[in-house]
Amino acid sequence: MEIIPTTTLDSGLTNNDIAALVEHDRVHTSLYTSPELFDLEIDRIFNKTWVWVAHESEIPDAGSFKSSMVGKQPVIVVRDRKRNINVLLNRCRHRAATVCEHQKGKTNNFVCPYHGWGYGLDGALRGVPHPESYEDTLDKANLGLVKLRTESYGGLVFATFNDDIEPLDTFLGPAKKWIDLFNKQGAGYPVEATTAHKFRFPGNWKIQLENTTDGYHFPIVHKSFLSSVDKQTEDMLNFVDGSGYVEDLGNGHSVMVMIPDLIDLEDNLEADIPDRFLSLAQALRDEGHEEMQVRKIVRAVGGSGFNLNLFPNVACSMAFFRVLQPISVKETEIHHMVITMKGGPVIANQARLRMHEHFQGPMGFGTPDDSEAWERVQRGSGAGEALWIMLNRGLPGETPTEDGLKSDVSAETGMRAAYQKWKDYMTTGEA
């Protein structure tokens, strides 16, 4: 594995310079504003670690594909005829043109539109027009699409350019049990990631990364959302005063438990069904579902009681996947992917979609308010550049756990975890 030396780097920053930007309870404002740091992040984090690229449900059949990104490099996630998942660099080996411009679809192969080089679903170079001009100089075996190392867990597909990185299973560590819990939203049906709401905001990617385990902002930023729901739901979402917590899970991952009673959606199914779901429950009974299955489905529709942050680019966030894509130091693209039950009751999936629209949709109450807050953070970071970003909330109550560190639900424990991992990657070059 390549180790980045501690001498002066091309950017002019030494590893010691970078390390000094992250303290145990704060980070320097330049982490939001420095183009040099952003370029190093792409090289040392996104090009070196496991990056989420897809959910397996997006590529269900042989030939199914999805366009994605690893850092700033375009890739194709595709299932081949042996049903293996391949992540291929979206670049023809001839003259560098992309071989796929569709967001998703199904195909038998990929053909470069410039000179017609054709590639199989496994990335192998299959054919070249007019090969006689090359005589015997074309080594087809070594000119396939570049294939990234690819591994999956719980339906989440990750890829990396780093062949020497630890296995995904080790990288995820204690986060795996939370992925398993998140997948209970299928209520016995397979979890399916469907249409994504995509948008960009004028801010650094780490501002959004912080947001997923930031419970402190919820009653303030989302006051309009709370005013749009019934009293029972409002009381449930008043979690800052509740018994929830944030936990550091290692490797930059963290979980924010907002509603402890909904950690495991299969627990305590005998509890009263919330008023807002009574009509859905009755409709499911009318369709012939057994009572316990009705309760499992209704629980699944409401979503899990936690947000799981997987460093560096994906969150399993209560009832949807949130994926971040760095564009530049001051621009980030976000994908909010709604989760449904594949083959599940239509009325239940419709209810999930309506809930997603209510908060995450472009006309919803949640995402627009979050985006405004993120934009304000970026704009404000241009004032007083020598100042620090404070991340010390919850430190006095932070305690060790089997998996890491834990504090109250409004603590900044998850952010501290992410930035310590950021510091590791940025100063050693190791994933």
Short mmCIF file of C-alpha atoms in Angstrom, two decimals:
data_model
loop_
_atom_site.label_atom_id
_atom_site.label_comp_id
_atom_site.label_asym_id
_atom_site.label_seq_id
_atom_site.Cartn_x
_atom_site.Cartn_y
_atom_site.Cartn_z
CA MET A 1 0.00 0.00 0.00
CA GLU A 2 1.26 3.46 -0.87
CA ILE A 3 2.22 5.51 2.16
CA ILE A 4 2.16 9.26 1.65
CA PRO A 5 5.42 10.76 2.98
CA THR A 6 5.42 13.34 5.74
CA THR A 7 7.48 15.74 3.70
CA THR A 8 5.95 18.79 2.00
CA LEU A 9 3.18 17.81 -0.42
CA ASP A 10 2.39 19.29 -3.82
CA SER A 11 -0.31 21.40 -2.19
CA GLY A 12 2.24 23.02 0.10
CA LEU A 13 0.59 21.41 3.14
CA THR A 14 2.52 18.94 5.26
CA ASN A 15 0.85 16.11 7.11
CA ASN A 16 1.61 17.96 10.34
CA ASP A 17 -0.16 21.03 8.93
CA ILE A 18 -3.23 18.91 8.17
CA ALA A 19 -3.20 17.15 11.54
CA ALA A 20 -3.24 20.52 13.30
CA LEU A 21 -6.59 21.33 11.64
CA VAL A 22 -8.45 18.67 13.64
CA GLU A 23 -8.51 18.77 17.43
CA HIS A 24 -10.56 16.48 19.67
CA ASP A 25 -13.37 19.03 20.06
CA ARG A 26 -13.12 21.29 16.97
CA VAL A 27 -11.99 21.53 13.36
CA HIS A 28 -10.56 24.44 11.47
CA THR A 29 -12.79 26.42 9.11
CA SER A 30 -10.43 25.69 6.21
CA LEU A 31 -11.88 22.16 6.08
CA TYR A 32 -14.93 23.77 4.45
CA THR A 33 -13.13 26.32 2.29
CA SER A 34 -9.70 25.10 1.14
CA PRO A 35 -9.49 23.87 -2.49
CA GLU A 36 -6.15 22.26 -1.65
CA LEU A 37 -7.70 20.20 1.13
CA PHE A 38 -10.59 19.22 -1.12
CA ASP A 39 -8.24 17.87 -3.79
CA LEU A 40 -6.36 15.90 -1.14
CA GLU A 41 -9.66 14.51 0.19
CA ILE A 42 -10.54 13.14 -3.21
CA ASP A 43 -7.12 11.50 -3.50
CA ARG A 44 -6.64 10.24 0.04
CA ILE A 45 -10.21 9.43 1.08
CA PHE A 46 -12.50 8.83 -1.89
CA ASN A 47 -9.81 7.20 -4.03
CA LYS A 48 -8.46 5.07 -1.17
CA THR A 49 -11.37 3.79 0.93
CA TRP A 50 -14.65 1.93 0.46
CA VAL A 51 -17.21 4.19 -1.24
CA TRP A 52 -20.92 3.34 -1.57
CA VAL A 53 -21.97 3.06 -5.23
CA ALA A 54 -25.37 1.31 -5.34
CA HIS A 55 -27.97 -0.83 -3.67
CA GLU A 56 -28.26 -4.35 -5.05
CA SER A 57 -31.95 -3.84 -5.78
CA GLU A 58 -31.01 -1.22 -8.38
CA ILE A 59 -29.33 -3.89 -10.51
CA PRO A 60 -31.62 -6.92 -10.10
CA ASP A 61 -30.95 -8.82 -13.33
CA ALA A 62 -28.07 -9.80 -15.59
CA GLY A 63 -27.33 -6.73 -17.69
CA SER A 64 -28.90 -4.30 -15.21
CA PHE A 65 -26.64 -1.29 -14.67
CA LYS A 66 -26.46 2.03 -12.89
CA SER A 67 -24.12 4.99 -13.39
CA SER A 68 -22.41 6.12 -10.21
CA MET A 69 -19.31 7.91 -8.94
CA VAL A 70 -16.31 7.04 -6.81
CA GLY A 71 -14.97 10.38 -5.72
CA LYS A 72 -14.92 12.40 -8.93
CA GLN A 73 -14.47 9.38 -11.22
CA PRO A 74 -17.50 8.04 -13.14
CA VAL A 75 -18.20 4.33 -12.83
CA ILE A 76 -20.77 1.80 -14.04
CA VAL A 77 -22.25 -0.65 -11.55
CA VAL A 78 -23.43 -3.69 -13.54
CA ARG A 79 -24.54 -7.26 -12.92
CA ASP A 80 -22.99 -9.72 -15.37
CA ARG A 81 -24.39 -12.97 -16.74
CA LYS A 82 -23.01 -14.91 -13.77
CA ARG A 83 -24.91 -12.44 -11.54
CA ASN A 84 -21.67 -11.01 -10.18
CA ILE A 85 -21.64 -7.25 -9.52
CA ASN A 86 -18.89 -5.34 -11.30
CA VAL A 87 -17.92 -1.71 -10.84
CA LEU A 88 -16.18 -0.48 -13.99
CA LEU A 89 -14.47 2.81 -14.69
CA ASN A 90 -16.64 4.59 -17.27
CA ARG A 91 -13.83 5.28 -19.71
CA CYS A 92 -13.00 3.60 -23.01
CA ARG A 93 -9.45 2.26 -23.03
CA HIS A 94 -8.90 3.68 -26.52
CA ARG A 95 -9.40 7.44 -26.35
CA ALA A 96 -11.11 7.91 -22.95
CA ALA A 97 -14.71 8.55 -24.03
CA THR A 98 -17.39 7.40 -21.60
CA VAL A 99 -19.04 4.17 -22.76
CA CYS A 100 -22.31 4.76 -20.87
CA GLU A 101 -24.30 7.97 -20.52
CA HIS A 102 -27.55 6.52 -19.14
CA GLN A 103 -28.35 6.77 -15.44
CA LYS A 104 -29.66 3.21 -15.37
CA GLY A 105 -30.99 0.51 -17.63
CA LYS A 106 -30.34 -2.92 -19.02
CA THR A 107 -27.88 -3.92 -21.73
CA ASN A 108 -25.92 -6.80 -23.22
CA ASN A 109 -22.68 -4.84 -23.50
CA PHE A 110 -21.12 -1.38 -23.54
CA VAL A 111 -19.99 0.15 -26.81
CA CYS A 112 -17.95 3.32 -27.07
CA PRO A 113 -19.86 5.79 -29.30
CA TYR A 114 -16.63 7.34 -30.59
CA HIS A 115 -14.78 4.44 -32.27
CA GLY A 116 -16.99 1.46 -31.48
CA TRP A 117 -14.85 -0.50 -29.05
CA GLY A 118 -17.15 -3.03 -27.35
CA TYR A 119 -16.97 -4.34 -23.80
CA GLY A 120 -18.71 -7.17 -21.99
CA LEU A 121 -20.67 -6.85 -18.75
CA ASP A 122 -17.54 -7.95 -16.92
CA GLY A 123 -15.56 -5.12 -18.55
CA ALA A 124 -13.56 -7.35 -20.91
CA LEU A 125 -12.75 -5.89 -24.33
CA ARG A 126 -14.80 -8.01 -26.77
CA GLY A 127 -14.36 -6.35 -30.12
CA VAL A 128 -12.67 -3.57 -32.05
CA PRO A 129 -13.80 -2.32 -35.49
CA HIS A 130 -11.27 -2.87 -38.29
CA PRO A 131 -8.70 -4.68 -36.14
CA GLU A 132 -6.42 -5.34 -39.10
CA SER A 133 -4.88 -1.89 -38.75
CA TYR A 134 -3.44 -2.95 -35.40
CA GLU A 135 -1.96 -6.19 -36.80
CA ASP A 136 -0.69 -8.03 -33.69
CA THR A 137 -0.05 -4.99 -31.48
CA LEU A 138 -3.47 -4.87 -29.75
CA ASP A 139 -3.43 -6.73 -26.42
CA LYS A 140 -7.17 -7.10 -25.87
CA ALA A 141 -6.70 -9.07 -22.67
CA ASN A 142 -5.15 -6.04 -20.96
CA LEU A 143 -7.44 -3.36 -22.42
CA GLY A 144 -10.71 -4.09 -20.68
CA LEU A 145 -12.55 -1.44 -18.69
CA VAL A 146 -10.76 -0.83 -15.39
CA LYS A 147 -12.47 -2.90 -12.71
CA LEU A 148 -12.64 -1.72 -9.11
CA ARG A 149 -12.56 -3.99 -6.13
CA THR A 150 -16.20 -4.51 -5.17
CA GLU A 151 -17.88 -5.97 -2.07
CA SER A 152 -21.39 -5.86 -0.61
CA TYR A 153 -23.06 -6.08 2.76
CA GLY A 154 -26.78 -6.12 3.46
CA GLY A 155 -27.55 -5.07 -0.11
CA LEU A 156 -25.20 -2.06 0.04
CA VAL A 157 -22.58 -2.16 -2.71
CA PHE A 158 -19.18 -0.54 -2.12
CA ALA A 159 -16.19 -0.14 -4.42
CA THR A 160 -12.60 1.01 -4.06
CA PHE A 161 -9.54 1.68 -6.18
CA ASN A 162 -7.40 0.39 -3.31
CA ASP A 163 -6.64 -3.31 -3.75
CA ASP A 164 -4.81 -3.41 -0.43
CA ILE A 165 -7.66 -2.11 1.71
CA GLU A 166 -9.14 -4.19 4.52
CA PRO A 167 -12.23 -6.28 3.65
CA LEU A 168 -15.53 -4.40 3.66
CA ASP A 169 -16.74 -6.59 6.51
CA THR A 170 -13.88 -5.31 8.69
CA PHE A 171 -14.29 -1.71 7.52
CA LEU A 172 -17.96 -1.66 8.52
CA GLY A 173 -17.32 -3.38 11.85
CA PRO A 174 -20.04 -2.64 14.45
CA ALA A 175 -22.04 -0.72 11.81
CA LYS A 176 -23.11 -4.05 10.30
CA LYS A 177 -25.61 -4.80 13.05
CA TRP A 178 -27.25 -1.43 12.40
CA ILE A 179 -27.46 -2.19 8.66
CA ASP A 180 -29.19 -5.45 9.58
CA LEU A 181 -31.67 -3.54 11.75
CA PHE A 182 -32.24 -0.96 9.02
CA ASN A 183 -33.10 -3.75 6.58
CA LYS A 184 -36.02 -4.79 8.77
CA GLN A 185 -37.92 -2.02 7.01
CA GLY A 186 -38.71 -4.68 4.44
CA ALA A 187 -41.17 -6.25 6.93
CA GLY A 188 -40.24 -9.65 5.52
CA TYR A 189 -40.08 -8.41 1.92
CA PRO A 190 -36.78 -7.48 0.24
CA VAL A 191 -35.76 -3.86 0.74
CA GLU A 192 -35.83 -1.98 -2.55
CA ALA A 193 -34.12 1.35 -3.25
CA THR A 194 -36.22 3.21 -5.79
CA THR A 195 -36.20 6.65 -7.39
CA ALA A 196 -33.73 9.17 -6.02
CA HIS A 197 -34.42 12.86 -5.48
CA LYS A 198 -31.18 14.54 -6.60
CA PHE A 199 -30.15 18.10 -5.87
CA ARG A 200 -27.06 20.19 -5.23
CA PHE A 201 -26.31 22.74 -2.56
CA PRO A 202 -23.53 25.35 -2.50
CA GLY A 203 -21.50 23.88 0.34
CA ASN A 204 -18.78 21.44 1.34
CA TRP A 205 -19.61 17.72 1.50
CA LYS A 206 -18.63 17.45 5.18
CA ILE A 207 -21.37 19.92 6.17
CA GLN A 208 -23.93 17.38 4.98
CA LEU A 209 -21.95 14.47 6.47
CA GLU A 210 -22.28 16.14 9.87
CA ASN A 211 -26.03 16.66 9.49
CA THR A 212 -27.02 13.00 9.53
CA THR A 213 -26.10 12.53 13.19
CA ASP A 214 -26.88 16.09 14.28
CA GLY A 215 -29.97 15.85 16.48
CA TYR A 216 -29.33 19.29 18.00
CA HIS A 217 -30.69 21.11 14.95
CA PHE A 218 -33.92 19.15 14.52
CA PRO A 219 -36.41 21.11 16.67
CA ILE A 220 -35.01 24.39 15.34
CA VAL A 221 -34.47 23.81 11.61
CA HIS A 222 -37.47 21.51 11.27
CA LYS A 223 -39.97 23.52 13.26
CA SER A 224 -42.16 23.90 10.18
CA PHE A 225 -42.14 20.13 9.64
CA LEU A 226 -43.10 19.49 13.25
CA SER A 227 -46.00 21.91 12.89
CA SER A 228 -47.27 19.90 9.90
CA VAL A 229 -47.69 16.57 11.72
CA ASP A 230 -50.19 15.34 14.28
CA LYS A 231 -49.54 15.81 18.01
CA GLN A 232 -48.67 12.15 18.57
CA THR A 233 -45.98 12.27 15.85
CA GLU A 234 -44.70 15.62 17.10
CA ASP A 235 -44.26 14.20 20.60
CA MET A 236 -42.43 11.15 19.21
CA LEU A 237 -40.04 13.38 17.27
CA ASN A 238 -39.28 15.52 20.30
CA PHE A 239 -36.26 13.28 20.79
CA VAL A 240 -33.72 15.88 21.94
CA ASP A 241 -35.29 15.65 25.39
CA GLY A 242 -35.60 11.87 25.19
CA SER A 243 -33.42 8.86 25.99
CA GLY A 244 -31.75 8.55 22.61
CA TYR A 245 -28.03 8.69 22.00
CA VAL A 246 -25.22 9.05 19.47
CA GLU A 247 -22.54 6.37 19.27
CA ASP A 248 -19.15 6.30 17.57
CA LEU A 249 -18.90 2.92 15.77
CA GLY A 250 -15.27 3.19 14.64
CA ASN A 251 -13.77 3.93 11.20
CA GLY A 252 -15.66 7.23 11.07
CA HIS A 253 -19.08 5.53 11.23
CA SER A 254 -21.69 6.56 13.78
CA VAL A 255 -25.33 6.08 14.68
CA MET A 256 -27.86 8.52 16.12
CA VAL A 257 -30.71 6.76 17.90
CA MET A 258 -33.64 9.16 18.01
CA ILE A 259 -36.44 6.78 18.96
CA PRO A 260 -35.07 3.86 21.02
CA ASP A 261 -38.41 2.01 20.86
CA LEU A 262 -37.94 1.74 17.07
CA ILE A 263 -34.37 0.40 16.94
CA ASP A 264 -35.70 -3.07 16.16
CA LEU A 265 -38.87 -2.85 14.11
CA GLU A 266 -39.81 -6.43 15.02
CA ASP A 267 -39.80 -5.75 18.77
CA ASN A 268 -42.94 -5.05 20.78
CA LEU A 269 -45.35 -5.50 17.88
CA GLU A 270 -48.19 -5.67 20.39
CA ALA A 271 -47.82 -1.93 21.11
CA ASP A 272 -50.65 0.38 20.05
CA ILE A 273 -50.56 1.35 16.39
CA PRO A 274 -50.04 5.12 16.06
CA ASP A 275 -53.20 7.01 15.14
CA ARG A 276 -51.75 8.16 11.81
CA PHE A 277 -51.43 4.51 10.68
CA LEU A 278 -54.80 3.17 11.85
CA SER A 279 -56.44 3.50 8.43
CA LEU A 280 -53.45 1.84 6.74
CA ALA A 281 -53.58 -1.02 9.24
CA GLN A 282 -57.27 -1.58 8.55
CA ALA A 283 -56.72 -1.49 4.79
CA LEU A 284 -54.01 -4.15 5.15
CA ARG A 285 -56.37 -6.30 7.22
CA ASP A 286 -59.01 -5.88 4.52
CA GLU A 287 -56.48 -7.19 1.99
CA GLY A 288 -56.18 -10.36 4.06
CA HIS A 289 -52.90 -9.85 5.91
CA GLU A 290 -52.58 -11.52 9.31
CA GLU A 291 -52.51 -9.19 12.31
CA MET A 292 -48.81 -9.59 13.17
CA GLN A 293 -47.85 -9.03 9.54
CA VAL A 294 -50.04 -5.92 9.48
CA ARG A 295 -48.14 -4.61 12.48
CA LYS A 296 -44.76 -5.41 10.93
CA ILE A 297 -45.70 -3.62 7.71
CA VAL A 298 -47.04 -0.57 9.56
CA ARG A 299 -43.84 -0.40 11.62
CA ALA A 300 -41.79 -0.63 8.43
CA VAL A 301 -43.72 2.19 6.80
CA GLY A 302 -42.85 4.48 9.71
CA GLY A 303 -39.13 3.76 9.36
CA SER A 304 -36.38 2.89 11.80
CA GLY A 305 -35.70 5.02 14.86
CA PHE A 306 -32.11 5.86 13.95
CA ASN A 307 -29.75 7.40 11.42
CA LEU A 308 -26.65 5.40 10.52
CA ASN A 309 -23.74 7.33 9.01
CA LEU A 310 -21.23 5.29 6.98
CA PHE A 311 -18.07 7.25 6.29
CA PRO A 312 -17.51 8.83 3.85
CA ASN A 313 -20.57 9.04 1.61
CA VAL A 314 -23.77 7.22 2.59
CA ALA A 315 -26.32 7.23 5.38
CA CYS A 316 -29.11 4.82 6.22
CA SER A 317 -31.34 7.60 7.44
CA MET A 318 -34.51 6.50 9.24
CA ALA A 319 -36.52 5.62 6.09
CA PHE A 320 -34.25 6.40 3.12
CA PHE A 321 -30.69 6.29 1.81
CA ARG A 322 -28.83 9.59 1.68
CA VAL A 323 -25.81 9.60 -0.61
CA LEU A 324 -23.41 12.53 -0.94
CA GLN A 325 -21.24 13.27 -3.97
CA PRO A 326 -18.47 15.89 -3.67
CA ILE A 327 -18.45 18.20 -6.69
CA SER A 328 -16.06 20.92 -5.56
CA VAL A 329 -14.93 22.44 -2.28
CA LYS A 330 -18.11 24.54 -2.26
CA GLU A 331 -20.62 22.27 -4.02
CA THR A 332 -22.14 18.90 -3.14
CA GLU A 333 -24.72 16.71 -4.82
CA ILE A 334 -27.18 14.78 -2.64
CA HIS A 335 -29.26 11.74 -3.59
CA HIS A 336 -32.23 10.90 -1.36
CA MET A 337 -33.37 7.37 -2.25
CA VAL A 338 -36.76 6.24 -1.02
CA ILE A 339 -37.01 2.68 0.31
CA THR A 340 -39.96 0.40 -0.43
CA MET A 341 -40.88 -3.25 0.13
CA LYS A 342 -40.29 -5.21 -3.07
CA GLY A 343 -43.43 -7.21 -3.71
CA GLY A 344 -45.05 -5.70 -0.63
CA PRO A 345 -48.57 -4.25 -0.40
CA VAL A 346 -49.08 -1.37 -2.82
CA ILE A 347 -50.90 0.72 -0.24
CA ALA A 348 -47.98 0.38 2.19
CA ASN A 349 -45.42 1.41 -0.42
CA GLN A 350 -47.61 4.34 -1.41
CA ALA A 351 -47.65 5.43 2.22
CA ARG A 352 -43.84 5.26 2.29
CA LEU A 353 -43.65 7.43 -0.81
CA ARG A 354 -46.01 10.03 0.64
CA MET A 355 -43.96 10.18 3.86
CA HIS A 356 -40.76 10.57 1.84
CA GLU A 357 -42.29 13.42 -0.16
CA HIS A 358 -43.51 15.10 3.02
CA PHE A 359 -39.98 15.45 4.41
CA GLN A 360 -37.33 14.69 1.76
CA GLY A 361 -39.11 15.73 -1.42
CA PRO A 362 -38.41 19.00 -3.26
CA MET A 363 -41.70 20.40 -1.97
CA GLY A 364 -41.31 18.76 1.42
CA PHE A 365 -40.71 20.35 4.80
CA GLY A 366 -37.32 18.83 5.66
CA THR A 367 -34.83 18.94 2.81
CA PRO A 368 -35.35 22.58 1.79
CA ASP A 369 -34.79 23.71 5.40
CA ASP A 370 -31.71 21.50 5.77
CA SER A 371 -30.29 22.82 2.49
CA GLU A 372 -30.77 26.40 3.65
CA ALA A 373 -28.86 25.63 6.85
CA TRP A 374 -26.01 23.92 4.96
CA GLU A 375 -25.73 26.86 2.57
CA ARG A 376 -25.59 29.30 5.49
CA VAL A 377 -22.78 27.31 7.10
CA GLN A 378 -20.74 27.53 3.90
CA ARG A 379 -21.46 31.23 3.49
CA GLY A 380 -20.62 31.95 7.11
CA SER A 381 -17.36 30.02 6.88
CA GLY A 382 -16.08 32.82 4.66
CA ALA A 383 -16.22 35.16 7.65
CA GLY A 384 -13.50 34.98 10.26
CA GLU A 385 -11.48 32.30 8.49
CA ALA A 386 -9.13 31.93 11.45
CA LEU A 387 -12.02 30.74 13.64
CA TRP A 388 -12.81 27.12 14.50
CA ILE A 389 -15.89 24.93 14.00
CA MET A 390 -16.97 23.78 17.46
CA LEU A 391 -17.75 20.07 17.93
CA ASN A 392 -17.69 19.80 21.73
CA ARG A 393 -21.36 19.22 22.47
CA GLY A 394 -21.86 16.09 24.57
CA LEU A 395 -18.20 15.66 25.51
CA PRO A 396 -18.78 15.85 29.28
CA GLY A 397 -21.22 12.94 29.11
CA GLU A 398 -19.33 10.81 26.60
CA THR A 399 -18.65 7.27 27.82
CA PRO A 400 -16.84 4.24 26.35
CA THR A 401 -18.90 1.38 24.90
CA GLU A 402 -18.08 -2.00 23.42
CA ASP A 403 -18.16 -0.41 19.96
CA GLY A 404 -16.69 3.03 20.63
CA LEU A 405 -17.99 6.11 22.44
CA LYS A 406 -21.51 7.19 23.35
CA SER A 407 -23.24 10.39 24.44
CA ASP A 408 -26.70 11.97 24.45
CA VAL A 409 -28.78 12.24 21.28
CA SER A 410 -27.85 15.89 20.67
CA ALA A 411 -24.12 15.27 21.11
CA GLU A 412 -21.58 15.85 18.35
CA THR A 413 -19.99 12.45 18.97
CA GLY A 414 -20.63 11.29 15.40
CA MET A 415 -18.94 14.36 13.95
CA ARG A 416 -15.93 13.94 16.17
CA ALA A 417 -15.69 10.31 15.02
CA ALA A 418 -15.84 11.29 11.35
CA TYR A 419 -13.21 13.99 11.67
CA GLN A 420 -10.78 11.77 13.55
CA LYS A 421 -11.06 9.28 10.69
CA TRP A 422 -10.69 12.15 8.21
CA LYS A 423 -7.48 13.08 10.01
CA ASP A 424 -6.18 9.50 9.78
CA TYR A 425 -6.79 9.25 6.05
CA MET A 426 -5.44 12.70 5.30
CA THR A 427 -2.18 12.33 7.23
CA THR A 428 -1.19 8.71 6.55
CA GLY A 429 -2.66 8.01 3.15
CA GLU A 430 -3.94 4.72 4.54
CA ALA A 431 -7.49 3.43 4.53
#
